[in-house]
Coordinates of C-alpha atoms and ligand atoms in Angstrom, one line a residue:
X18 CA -7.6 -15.0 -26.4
X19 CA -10.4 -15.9 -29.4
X20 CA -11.6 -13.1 -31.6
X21 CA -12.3 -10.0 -29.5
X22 CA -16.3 -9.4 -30.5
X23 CA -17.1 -7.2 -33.6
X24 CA -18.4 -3.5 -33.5
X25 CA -21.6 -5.3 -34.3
X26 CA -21.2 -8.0 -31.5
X27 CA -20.1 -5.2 -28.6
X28 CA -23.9 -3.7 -29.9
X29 CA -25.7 -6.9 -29.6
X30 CA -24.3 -7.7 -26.1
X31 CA -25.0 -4.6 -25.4
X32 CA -28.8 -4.7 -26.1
X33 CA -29.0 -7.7 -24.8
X34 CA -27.4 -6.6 -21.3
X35 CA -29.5 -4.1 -21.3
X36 CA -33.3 -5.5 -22.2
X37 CA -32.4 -8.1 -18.8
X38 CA -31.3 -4.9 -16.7
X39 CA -34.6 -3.4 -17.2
X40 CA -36.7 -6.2 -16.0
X41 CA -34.6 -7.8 -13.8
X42 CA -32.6 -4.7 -11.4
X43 CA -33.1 -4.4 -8.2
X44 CA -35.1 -2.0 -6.8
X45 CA -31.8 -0.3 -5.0
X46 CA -32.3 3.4 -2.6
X47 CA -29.1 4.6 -4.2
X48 CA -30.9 4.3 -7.8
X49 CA -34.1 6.4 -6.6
X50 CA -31.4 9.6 -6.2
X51 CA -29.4 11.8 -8.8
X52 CA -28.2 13.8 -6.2
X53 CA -24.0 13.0 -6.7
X54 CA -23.1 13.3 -2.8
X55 CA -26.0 10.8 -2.4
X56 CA -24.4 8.2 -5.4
X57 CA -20.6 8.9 -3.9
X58 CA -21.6 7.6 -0.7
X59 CA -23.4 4.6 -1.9
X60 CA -20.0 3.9 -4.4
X61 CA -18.1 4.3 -1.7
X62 CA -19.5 2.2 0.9
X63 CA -20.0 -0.5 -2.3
X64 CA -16.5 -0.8 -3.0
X65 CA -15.2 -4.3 -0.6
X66 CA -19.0 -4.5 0.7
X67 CA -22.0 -6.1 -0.5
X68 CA -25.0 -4.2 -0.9
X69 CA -27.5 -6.4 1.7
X70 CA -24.7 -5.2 4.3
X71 CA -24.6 -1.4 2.5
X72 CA -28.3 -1.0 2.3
X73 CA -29.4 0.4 6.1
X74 CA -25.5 2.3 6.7
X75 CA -26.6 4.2 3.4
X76 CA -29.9 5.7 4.9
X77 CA -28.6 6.4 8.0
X78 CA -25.3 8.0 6.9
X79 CA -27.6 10.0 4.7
X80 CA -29.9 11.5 7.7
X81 CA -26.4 12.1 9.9
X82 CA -25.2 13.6 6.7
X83 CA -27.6 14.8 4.0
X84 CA -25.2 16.9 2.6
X85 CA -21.4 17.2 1.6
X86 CA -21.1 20.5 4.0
X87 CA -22.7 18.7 6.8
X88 CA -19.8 15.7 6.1
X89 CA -17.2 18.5 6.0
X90 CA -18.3 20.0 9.6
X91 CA -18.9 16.6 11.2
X92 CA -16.5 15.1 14.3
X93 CA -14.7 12.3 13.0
X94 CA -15.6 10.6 15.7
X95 CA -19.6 10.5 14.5
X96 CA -17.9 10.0 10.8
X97 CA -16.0 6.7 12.4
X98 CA -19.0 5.8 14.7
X99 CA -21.3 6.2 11.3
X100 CA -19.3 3.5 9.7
X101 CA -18.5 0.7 12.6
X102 CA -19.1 -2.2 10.5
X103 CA -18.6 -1.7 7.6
X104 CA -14.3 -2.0 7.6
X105 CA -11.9 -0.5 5.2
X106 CA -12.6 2.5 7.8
X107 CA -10.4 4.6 5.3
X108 CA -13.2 5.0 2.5
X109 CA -14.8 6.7 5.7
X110 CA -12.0 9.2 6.0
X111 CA -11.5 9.6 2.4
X112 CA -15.4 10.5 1.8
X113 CA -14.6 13.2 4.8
X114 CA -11.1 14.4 3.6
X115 CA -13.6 15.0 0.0
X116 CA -16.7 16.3 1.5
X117 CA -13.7 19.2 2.7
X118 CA -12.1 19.3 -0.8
X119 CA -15.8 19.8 -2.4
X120 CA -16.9 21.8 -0.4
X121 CA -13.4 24.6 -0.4
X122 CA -14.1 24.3 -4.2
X123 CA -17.4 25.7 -4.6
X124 CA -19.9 23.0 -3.0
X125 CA -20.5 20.3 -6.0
X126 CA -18.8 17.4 -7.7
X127 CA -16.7 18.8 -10.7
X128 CA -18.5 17.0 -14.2
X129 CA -15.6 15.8 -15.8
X130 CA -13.6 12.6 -15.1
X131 CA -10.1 13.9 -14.8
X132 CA -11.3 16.6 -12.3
X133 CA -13.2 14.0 -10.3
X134 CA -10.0 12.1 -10.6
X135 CA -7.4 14.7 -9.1
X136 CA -10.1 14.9 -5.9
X137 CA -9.0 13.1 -3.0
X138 CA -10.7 9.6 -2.1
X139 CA -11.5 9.4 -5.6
X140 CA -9.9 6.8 -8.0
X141 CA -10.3 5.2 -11.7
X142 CA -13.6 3.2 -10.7
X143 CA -15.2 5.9 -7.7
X144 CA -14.5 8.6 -10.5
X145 CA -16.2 6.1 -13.5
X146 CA -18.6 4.9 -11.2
X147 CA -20.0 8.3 -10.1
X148 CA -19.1 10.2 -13.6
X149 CA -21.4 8.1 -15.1
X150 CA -24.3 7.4 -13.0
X151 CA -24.5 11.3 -11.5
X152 CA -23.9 13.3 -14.5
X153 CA -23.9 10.8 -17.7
X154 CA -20.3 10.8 -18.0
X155 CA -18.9 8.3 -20.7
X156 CA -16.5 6.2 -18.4
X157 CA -16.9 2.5 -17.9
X158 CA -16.3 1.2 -14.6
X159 CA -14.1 -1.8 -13.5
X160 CA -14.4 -3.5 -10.2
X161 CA -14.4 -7.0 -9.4
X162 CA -17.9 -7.5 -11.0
X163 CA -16.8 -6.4 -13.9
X164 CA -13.6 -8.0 -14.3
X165 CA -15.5 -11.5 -13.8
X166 CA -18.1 -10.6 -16.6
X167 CA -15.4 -9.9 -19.0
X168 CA -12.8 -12.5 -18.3
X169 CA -15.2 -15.5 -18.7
X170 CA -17.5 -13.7 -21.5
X171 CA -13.8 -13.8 -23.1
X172 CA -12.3 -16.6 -21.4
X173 CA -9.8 -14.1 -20.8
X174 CA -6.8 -16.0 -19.5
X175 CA -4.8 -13.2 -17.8
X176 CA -3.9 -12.8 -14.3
X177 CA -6.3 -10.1 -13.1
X178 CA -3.3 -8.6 -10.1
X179 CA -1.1 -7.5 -13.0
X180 CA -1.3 -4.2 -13.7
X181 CA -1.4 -4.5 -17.5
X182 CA -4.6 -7.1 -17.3
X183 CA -6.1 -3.4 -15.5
X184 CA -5.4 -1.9 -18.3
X185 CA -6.8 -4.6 -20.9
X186 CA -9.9 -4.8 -18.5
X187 CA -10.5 -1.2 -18.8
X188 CA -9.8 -1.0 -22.7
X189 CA -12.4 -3.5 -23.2
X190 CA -14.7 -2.4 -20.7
X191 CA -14.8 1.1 -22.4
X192 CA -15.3 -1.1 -25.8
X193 CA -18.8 -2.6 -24.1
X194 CA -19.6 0.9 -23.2
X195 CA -22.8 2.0 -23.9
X196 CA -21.8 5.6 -24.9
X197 CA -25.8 6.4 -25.4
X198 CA -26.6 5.4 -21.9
X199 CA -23.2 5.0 -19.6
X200 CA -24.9 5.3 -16.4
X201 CA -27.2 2.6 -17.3
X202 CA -24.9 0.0 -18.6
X203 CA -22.1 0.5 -15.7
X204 CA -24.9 -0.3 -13.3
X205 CA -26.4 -3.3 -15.7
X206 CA -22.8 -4.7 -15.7
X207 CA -21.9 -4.8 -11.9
X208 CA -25.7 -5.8 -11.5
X209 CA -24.9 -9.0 -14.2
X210 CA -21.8 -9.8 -11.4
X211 CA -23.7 -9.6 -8.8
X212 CA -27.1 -11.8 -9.5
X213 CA -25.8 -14.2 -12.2
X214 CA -22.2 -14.3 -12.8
X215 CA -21.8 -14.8 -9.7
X216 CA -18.0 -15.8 -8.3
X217 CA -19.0 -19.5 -7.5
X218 CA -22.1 -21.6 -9.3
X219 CA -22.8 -18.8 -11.9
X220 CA -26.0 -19.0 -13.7
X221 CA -24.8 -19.4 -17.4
X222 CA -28.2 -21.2 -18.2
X223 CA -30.5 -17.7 -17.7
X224 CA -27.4 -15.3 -18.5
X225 CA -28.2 -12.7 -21.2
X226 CA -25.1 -12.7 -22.4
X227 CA -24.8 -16.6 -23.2
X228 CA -25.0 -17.2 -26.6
X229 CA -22.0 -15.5 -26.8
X230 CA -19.8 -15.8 -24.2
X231 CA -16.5 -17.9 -24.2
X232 CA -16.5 -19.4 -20.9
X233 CA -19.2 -20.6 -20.6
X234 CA -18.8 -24.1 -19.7
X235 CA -16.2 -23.2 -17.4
X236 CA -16.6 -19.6 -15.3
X237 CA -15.6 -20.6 -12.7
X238 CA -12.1 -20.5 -14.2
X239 CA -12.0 -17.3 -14.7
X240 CA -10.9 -14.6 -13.5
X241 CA -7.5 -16.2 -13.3
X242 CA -5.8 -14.5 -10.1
X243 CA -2.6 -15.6 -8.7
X244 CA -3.0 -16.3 -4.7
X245 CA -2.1 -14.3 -1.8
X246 CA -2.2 -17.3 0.5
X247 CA -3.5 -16.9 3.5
X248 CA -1.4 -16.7 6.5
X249 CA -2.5 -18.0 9.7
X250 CA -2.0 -15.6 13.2
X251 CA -2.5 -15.8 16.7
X252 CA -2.9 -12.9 19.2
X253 CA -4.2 -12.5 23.0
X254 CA -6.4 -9.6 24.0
X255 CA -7.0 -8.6 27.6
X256 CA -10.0 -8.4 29.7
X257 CA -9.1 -5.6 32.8
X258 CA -12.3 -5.2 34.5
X259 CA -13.3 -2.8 37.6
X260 CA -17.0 -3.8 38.6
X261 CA -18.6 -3.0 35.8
X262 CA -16.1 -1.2 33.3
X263 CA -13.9 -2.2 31.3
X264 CA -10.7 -1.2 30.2
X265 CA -10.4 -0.1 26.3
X266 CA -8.1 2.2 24.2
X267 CA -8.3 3.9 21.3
X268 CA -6.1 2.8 18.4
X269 CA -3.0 5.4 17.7
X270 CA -2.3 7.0 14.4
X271 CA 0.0 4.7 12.4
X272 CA -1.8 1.2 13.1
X273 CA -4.4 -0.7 11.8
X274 CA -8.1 0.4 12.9
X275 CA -6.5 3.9 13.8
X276 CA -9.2 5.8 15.5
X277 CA -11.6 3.4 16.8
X278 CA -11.5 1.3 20.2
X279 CA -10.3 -2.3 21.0
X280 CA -9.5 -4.3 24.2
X281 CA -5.5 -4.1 24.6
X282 CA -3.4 -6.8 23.5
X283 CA -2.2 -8.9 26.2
X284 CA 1.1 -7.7 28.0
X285 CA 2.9 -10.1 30.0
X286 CA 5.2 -6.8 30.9
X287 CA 2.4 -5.1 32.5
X288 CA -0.4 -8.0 33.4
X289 CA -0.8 -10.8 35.0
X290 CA -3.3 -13.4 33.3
X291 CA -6.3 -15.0 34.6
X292 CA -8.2 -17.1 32.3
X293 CA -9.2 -17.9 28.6
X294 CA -12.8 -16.4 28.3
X295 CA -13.5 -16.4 24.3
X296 CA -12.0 -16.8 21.3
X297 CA -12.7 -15.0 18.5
X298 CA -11.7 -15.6 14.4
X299 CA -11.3 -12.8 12.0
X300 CA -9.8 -12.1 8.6
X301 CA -7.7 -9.3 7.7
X302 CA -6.2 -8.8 4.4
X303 CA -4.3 -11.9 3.8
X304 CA -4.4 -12.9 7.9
X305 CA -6.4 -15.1 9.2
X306 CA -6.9 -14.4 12.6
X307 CA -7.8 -16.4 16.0
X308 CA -8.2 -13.8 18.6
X309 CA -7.8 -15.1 22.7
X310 CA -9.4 -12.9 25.3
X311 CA -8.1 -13.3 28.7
X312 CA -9.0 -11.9 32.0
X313 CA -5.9 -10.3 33.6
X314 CA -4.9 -7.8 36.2
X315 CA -2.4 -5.0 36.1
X316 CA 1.0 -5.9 37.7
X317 CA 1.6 -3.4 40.5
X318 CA 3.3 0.4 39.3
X319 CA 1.7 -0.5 35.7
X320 CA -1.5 1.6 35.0
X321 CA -3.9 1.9 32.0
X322 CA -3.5 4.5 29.5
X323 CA -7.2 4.4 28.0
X324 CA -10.3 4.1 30.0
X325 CA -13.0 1.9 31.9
X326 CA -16.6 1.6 29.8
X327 CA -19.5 0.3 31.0
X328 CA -21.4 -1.7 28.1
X329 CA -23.7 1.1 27.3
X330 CA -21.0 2.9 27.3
X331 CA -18.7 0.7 24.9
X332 CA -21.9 1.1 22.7
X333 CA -21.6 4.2 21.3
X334 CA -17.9 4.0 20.7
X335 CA -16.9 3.2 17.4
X336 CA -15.2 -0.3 18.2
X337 CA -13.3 -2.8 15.5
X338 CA -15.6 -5.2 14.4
X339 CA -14.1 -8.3 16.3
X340 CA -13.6 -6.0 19.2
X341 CA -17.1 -4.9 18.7
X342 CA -18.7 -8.8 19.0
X343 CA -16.1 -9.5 22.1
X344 CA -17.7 -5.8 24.0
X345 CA -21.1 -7.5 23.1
X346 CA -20.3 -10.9 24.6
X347 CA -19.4 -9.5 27.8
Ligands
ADE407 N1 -21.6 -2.2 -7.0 C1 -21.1 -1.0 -6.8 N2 -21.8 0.0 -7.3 C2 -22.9 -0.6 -7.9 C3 -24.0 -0.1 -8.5 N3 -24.1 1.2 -8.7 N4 -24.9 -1.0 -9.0 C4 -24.7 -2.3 -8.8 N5 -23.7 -2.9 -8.1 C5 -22.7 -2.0 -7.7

């Protein structure tokens, strides 16, 4: 790596990242609250998603749930249905499985990182993230925003999936820290990722940080991540249909999408098959999925195990998102 920046430098950047926040942040619902349940949800539902597809699940998880009590006392069913869409269904559980933990400990967020920390659903960058912005905490975040800022304003060459590049990334994001205002500069660094340093075509030529930042010429070098590759899979759903029901099941305990509803998969054992209707692509961590539906029947003595829905029906179950677009198609 060149020179890490000066004392004098970090302060410069600083300013400067700061004077472009001001004029040029969006105008964002989860930056109009200080309430901290409020900001944990909107963290939460950030981390993996982007916030045009965050923006309208945030309002209307806030009027299901205005508060963490309501949270704790909700089904898990309207907790699941509540956040059909958005994937990673576990940052739904963890925000109920906290809601419980905040609420057996007196009602409110503790104000101190390693407290936040040691609360479940909460790691390194929720526990930065919402330190900071709720109560003014001096913790920097890093998330993939941030890690894209610093490796190219450094033309930091390290693999960002080791471990110890975490650890650099966080050391030198608590470096650009603006201790004065941390709340401030986290949000004016993720908000840098997002609208100009963007992953591909980043615009260097209006960035505030550009007169001194390393790479430049060449972001989109950085950050430097080693591949998972992508691995390519087939699967074959069924379609078991009495008038106008369909069959679906819920997902058992133990598999992906636990808790919300799919069509089976096909079973040769138990069905006979009629014909390919759709076909369906998804991703899922590193798979790459092409999903067949097929109409089939039940062999004779073998008998479904979930239930028949009618689309209205289907509608206010919380389905799996590919799941979800195949109930809508038929
Ligand atoms: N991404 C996640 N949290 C964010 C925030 N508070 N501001 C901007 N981008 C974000």
């Amino acid at each position: 790596m060149k020179s890490l920046p000066t004392k004098k430098q970090w302060q410069t950047l600083r300013l400067a990242l700061a004077d472009w926040y001001k004029s040029a942040k969006r105008d964002l619902p989860w930056r109009r609250t200080t309430d901290p349940y409020a900001i944990t949800v909107s963290e939460l539902m950030l981390q993996q998603t982007q916030v045009v597809t965050v923006m309208p699940y945030y309002g209307r998880w806030l009027k299901l749930f205005p508060t963490w009590r309501s949270l704790a006392n909700a089904e898990e069913s309207a907790v699941i249905k509540a956040w059909e869409g958005l994937g990673y269904y576990r940052r739904a559980r963890n925000l109920q499985a906290l809601a419980k933990a905040v609420v057996n400990e007196g009602g409110s967020l503790p104000r101190d990182g390693e407290k936040l920390l040691a609360l479940p659903g909460i790691g390194p960058y929720t526990a930065a993230a919402v330190g900071s912005i709720a109560f003014g905490l001096t913790l920097a975040v890093v998330d993939g925003n941030v890690m894209r800022v610093l490796t190219r304003l450094l033309a930091l060459p390290d693999d960002i999936s080791r471990p110890q590049t975490r650890v650099k990334l966080q050391a030198l994001a608590d470096q650009f820290l603006d201790q004065g205002d941390p709340a401030t500069h986290n949000q004016a660094v993720m908000e840098l990722g997002a609208m100009i340093c963007l992953p591909r075509k980043p615009m260097c030529l209006i960035c505030p940080l550009r007169n001194r930042c390393i790479g430049r010429d060449r972001a989109e070098e950085f950050p430097v991540k080693t591949r998972t590759k992508t691995v390519q899979r087939m699967e074959t759903v069924a379609i078991l249909r009495r008038g106008k029901r369909f069959y679906c099941e819920q997902v058992p305990i133990g598999k992906p999408w636990h808790g919300l509803w799919r069509f089976p998969d096909f079973d040769p054992a138990r069905m006979e098959k009629d014909e390919v209707v759709a076909q369906i692509k998804y991703g899922i961590t590193k798979y790459s999925v092409t999903m067949q539906a097929v109409t089939a029947r039940w062999k004779p003595r073998a008998g479904p195990t979930g239930g028949y829905f009618t689309a209205e029906e289907m509608e206010t179950l919380a389905f799996a998102s590919p799941h979800r677009k195949l109930a809508r198609w038929l």
